[in-house]
Tab-separated table of C-alpha atoms in Angstrom:
chain	number	residue	atom	x	y	z
U	1	MET	CA	0.000	0.000	0.000
U	2	LYS	CA	1.294	3.431	-0.924
U	3	ALA	CA	1.664	6.277	1.565
U	4	VAL	CA	0.125	8.691	-0.954
U	5	TYR	CA	-2.004	8.209	-4.068
U	6	GLU	CA	-1.990	11.084	-6.527
U	7	THR	CA	-4.676	12.243	-8.976
U	8	GLU	CA	-4.722	15.294	-11.223
U	9	HIS	CA	-5.778	17.712	-8.452
U	10	LEU	CA	-5.645	15.659	-5.257
U	11	LEU	CA	-3.583	13.591	-2.863
U	12	LEU	CA	-5.271	10.579	-1.238
U	13	LYS	CA	-3.612	9.397	1.957
U	14	PRO	CA	-4.438	6.266	3.981
U	15	SER	CA	-5.305	6.830	7.640
U	16	HIS	CA	-2.475	7.749	9.989
U	17	ASP	CA	-2.779	8.746	13.630
U	18	SER	CA	-0.733	11.891	12.948
U	19	TYR	CA	-3.792	13.265	11.088
U	20	ALA	CA	-5.908	13.510	14.281
U	21	ASP	CA	-5.819	17.310	14.538
U	22	MET	CA	-6.572	17.749	10.819
U	23	VAL	CA	-9.441	15.241	10.962
U	24	ALA	CA	-10.931	16.932	14.029
U	25	ASP	CA	-10.644	20.292	12.253
U	26	TYR	CA	-12.388	18.831	9.173
U	27	CYS	CA	-15.190	17.397	11.339
U	28	ILE	CA	-15.701	20.678	13.200
U	29	ARG	CA	-15.700	22.744	9.977
U	30	ASN	CA	-18.282	20.442	8.395
U	31	ARG	CA	-20.353	19.485	11.421
U	32	PHE	CA	-23.544	21.219	10.305
U	33	PHE	CA	-23.017	20.665	6.580
U	34	LEU	CA	-22.748	16.867	7.046
U	35	GLU	CA	-25.248	16.510	9.900
U	36	GLU	CA	-28.152	15.746	7.542
U	37	TRP	CA	-26.281	12.776	6.016
U	38	GLU	CA	-24.600	11.134	9.027
U	39	PRO	CA	-25.503	9.349	12.262
U	40	VAL	CA	-25.934	11.488	15.371
U	41	ARG	CA	-22.464	12.180	16.815
U	42	GLU	CA	-21.451	12.645	20.450
U	43	GLU	CA	-19.470	15.782	21.342
U	44	LYS	CA	-16.280	13.759	21.825
U	45	PHE	CA	-16.369	12.873	18.101
U	46	TYR	CA	-15.190	16.424	17.380
U	47	THR	CA	-11.997	16.146	19.452
U	48	SER	CA	-8.468	15.287	18.328
U	49	GLU	CA	-8.202	12.633	21.044
U	50	TYR	CA	-11.260	10.764	19.791
U	51	GLN	CA	-10.203	11.094	16.156
U	52	LYS	CA	-6.775	9.690	17.035
U	53	LYS	CA	-8.476	6.577	18.474
U	54	LEU	CA	-10.543	6.186	15.311
U	55	LEU	CA	-7.461	6.612	13.121
U	56	CYS	CA	-5.546	4.002	15.149
U	57	ASN	CA	-8.503	1.624	14.722
U	58	ASP	CA	-8.431	2.298	10.969
U	59	MET	CA	-4.730	1.459	10.837
U	60	GLU	CA	-5.155	-1.814	12.773
U	61	ASN	CA	-8.357	-2.948	11.084
U	62	ASN	CA	-7.908	-5.344	8.160
U	63	ASP	CA	-11.507	-5.052	7.016
U	64	SER	CA	-11.505	-1.332	6.234
U	65	PHE	CA	-9.439	1.181	4.276
U	66	ARG	CA	-9.863	4.946	4.561
U	67	LEU	CA	-8.392	7.606	2.285
U	68	TRP	CA	-8.158	11.231	3.406
U	69	ILE	CA	-8.414	13.771	0.606
U	70	PHE	CA	-6.080	16.764	0.290
U	71	LYS	CA	-5.787	19.305	-2.503
U	72	LYS	CA	-2.350	19.334	-4.095
U	73	GLY	CA	-0.298	22.127	-2.606
U	74	ASN	CA	-2.133	22.030	0.732
U	75	GLU	CA	-1.294	18.937	2.761
U	76	GLU	CA	-2.274	20.642	6.017
U	77	ARG	CA	-6.029	20.717	5.320
U	78	ILE	CA	-8.219	17.676	4.780
U	79	ILE	CA	-11.088	18.325	2.360
U	80	GLY	CA	-12.772	14.935	2.444
U	81	CYS	CA	-12.676	11.236	3.071
U	82	ILE	CA	-13.499	7.969	1.334
U	83	GLY	CA	-14.074	4.937	3.535
U	84	PHE	CA	-14.164	1.353	2.292
U	85	THR	CA	-15.586	-0.747	5.136
U	86	ASN	CA	-16.637	-4.318	5.845
U	87	ILE	CA	-14.122	-5.592	3.304
U	88	MET	CA	-15.076	-9.226	2.762
U	89	ARG	CA	-12.763	-11.780	1.218
U	90	GLY	CA	-13.434	-15.311	0.007
U	91	ALA	CA	-16.179	-15.792	-2.542
U	92	PHE	CA	-17.661	-12.331	-1.887
U	93	LEU	CA	-14.675	-9.954	-2.500
U	94	SER	CA	-16.803	-6.929	-1.683
U	95	CYS	CA	-17.003	-3.863	0.559
U	96	PHE	CA	-19.211	-0.949	1.489
U	97	LEU	CA	-18.343	2.613	0.556
U	98	GLY	CA	-18.933	5.937	2.252
U	99	TYR	CA	-17.611	9.334	1.255
U	100	LYS	CA	-17.879	12.954	2.311
U	101	LEU	CA	-16.486	16.265	1.146
U	102	ASP	CA	-15.936	19.642	2.774
U	103	GLY	CA	-18.943	21.890	2.171
U	104	GLN	CA	-16.630	24.590	0.796
U	105	GLU	CA	-15.276	22.223	-1.872
U	106	ILE	CA	-18.461	20.808	-3.436
U	107	ASN	CA	-19.328	21.067	-7.140
U	108	GLN	CA	-15.690	21.204	-8.262
U	109	GLY	CA	-15.305	17.556	-9.303
U	110	TYR	CA	-13.022	16.642	-6.403
U	111	MET	CA	-15.143	13.832	-5.003
U	112	THR	CA	-15.703	12.234	-8.406
U	113	GLU	CA	-11.953	12.391	-9.070
U	114	ALA	CA	-11.139	10.919	-5.649
U	115	LEU	CA	-13.811	8.230	-5.888
U	116	LYS	CA	-12.632	7.024	-9.296
U	117	ALA	CA	-9.084	6.722	-7.949
U	118	GLY	CA	-10.217	5.093	-4.701
U	119	THR	CA	-12.330	2.431	-6.387
U	120	GLU	CA	-9.460	1.650	-8.771
U	121	ILE	CA	-7.185	1.143	-5.740
U	122	MET	CA	-9.694	-1.261	-4.197
U	123	PHE	CA	-10.035	-3.276	-7.395
U	124	ARG	CA	-6.332	-3.302	-8.281
U	125	ASP	CA	-4.590	-3.474	-4.885
U	126	PHE	CA	-7.227	-5.260	-2.791
U	127	GLY	CA	-8.547	-7.540	-5.551
U	128	LEU	CA	-12.198	-6.723	-4.867
U	129	HIS	CA	-14.994	-7.582	-7.271
U	130	ARG	CA	-17.808	-5.369	-5.940
U	131	ILE	CA	-18.150	-2.036	-4.123
U	132	GLU	CA	-21.523	-1.047	-2.667
U	133	ALA	CA	-22.668	2.461	-1.691
U	134	ASN	CA	-25.999	3.178	-0.022
U	135	ILE	CA	-27.225	6.722	-0.644
U	136	MET	CA	-30.333	8.538	0.554
U	137	PRO	CA	-32.651	9.362	-2.391
U	138	LYS	CA	-32.697	13.058	-1.445
U	139	ASN	CA	-28.882	13.253	-1.608
U	140	ILE	CA	-28.855	14.160	-5.282
U	141	ARG	CA	-25.225	15.386	-5.281
U	142	SER	CA	-23.978	12.095	-3.846
U	143	LEU	CA	-26.030	10.039	-6.299
U	144	ARG	CA	-24.589	12.102	-9.153
U	145	VAL	CA	-21.027	11.513	-7.910
U	146	ALA	CA	-21.621	7.748	-7.704
U	147	GLU	CA	-23.098	7.657	-11.206
U	148	LYS	CA	-20.174	9.656	-12.634
U	149	ALA	CA	-17.821	7.134	-11.021
U	150	GLY	CA	-19.614	4.273	-12.811
U	151	PHE	CA	-21.967	3.002	-10.084
U	152	TYR	CA	-25.415	1.765	-11.059
U	153	ASN	CA	-28.678	1.542	-9.121
U	154	GLU	CA	-29.599	-1.920	-7.800
U	155	GLY	CA	-32.741	-0.770	-6.021
U	156	LEU	CA	-34.155	0.809	-2.894
U	157	SER	CA	-33.529	-0.440	0.642
U	158	ARG	CA	-36.323	0.827	2.897
U	159	LYS	CA	-35.449	2.224	6.334
U	160	TYR	CA	-31.884	1.008	5.801
U	161	LEU	CA	-29.692	3.251	8.000
U	162	ASN	CA	-30.287	5.468	11.008
U	163	ILE	CA	-29.166	8.893	9.829
U	164	ASN	CA	-29.384	11.971	12.033
U	165	GLY	CA	-31.722	10.103	14.399
U	166	LYS	CA	-34.150	8.797	11.755
U	167	TRP	CA	-34.364	5.537	9.774
U	168	GLU	CA	-33.849	6.521	6.151
U	169	ASP	CA	-34.422	4.760	2.836
U	170	HIS	CA	-31.287	4.317	0.725
U	171	ILE	CA	-30.630	3.633	-2.936
U	172	HIS	CA	-28.265	0.685	-3.304
U	173	MET	CA	-25.540	1.733	-5.779
U	174	VAL	CA	-22.980	-0.807	-7.016
U	175	LEU	CA	-19.742	-0.783	-8.969
U	176	LEU	CA	-18.387	-4.064	-10.326
U	177	ASN	CA	-14.802	-4.751	-11.285
U	178	GLU	CA	-15.778	-5.570	-14.847
U	179	PRO	CA	-17.030	-3.722	-17.913
U	180	LEU	CA	-20.736	-2.905	-17.852
U	181	THR	CA	-22.822	-4.760	-20.411
U	182	PRO	CA	-26.060	-3.364	-21.874
U	183	GLN	CA	-29.185	-4.891	-20.357
């Protein structure tokens, strides 16, 4: 695994506990912007100490892989994150995907660029066959990003995840490690 993955405009860096202050800063900056799309968070979530624990867990956990997104030329400020979780081996070779971007950086193509690179890493370096993202129907921007990255809609999962204190429906988006064929 590389220490840094580079795209045209971005640097993608796997979790490291030295990022705790930057991650906490990112979470604080985006607390209200992301609140609508995430589980309810305790106050400690927004501290460097808590983020350091989460980053250490990321580094020790063999069934997840998280990439922190930086703009080239500014490696002191995280602008987003892509998390590949519940990585399953064996006959399944699959994982779940979550991603988020700084509210000040939306609509510039950064998340699409990062997501395309991140999914390629998972297919090439981790040997996965399938990546699954579950997205709330009202999150139009996120659905658009997934579609631009090649994901397709496999259907609706009713009351799938508890987001911001409420059970929400999610559209099940999938990307396979193979060329799409017309249906």
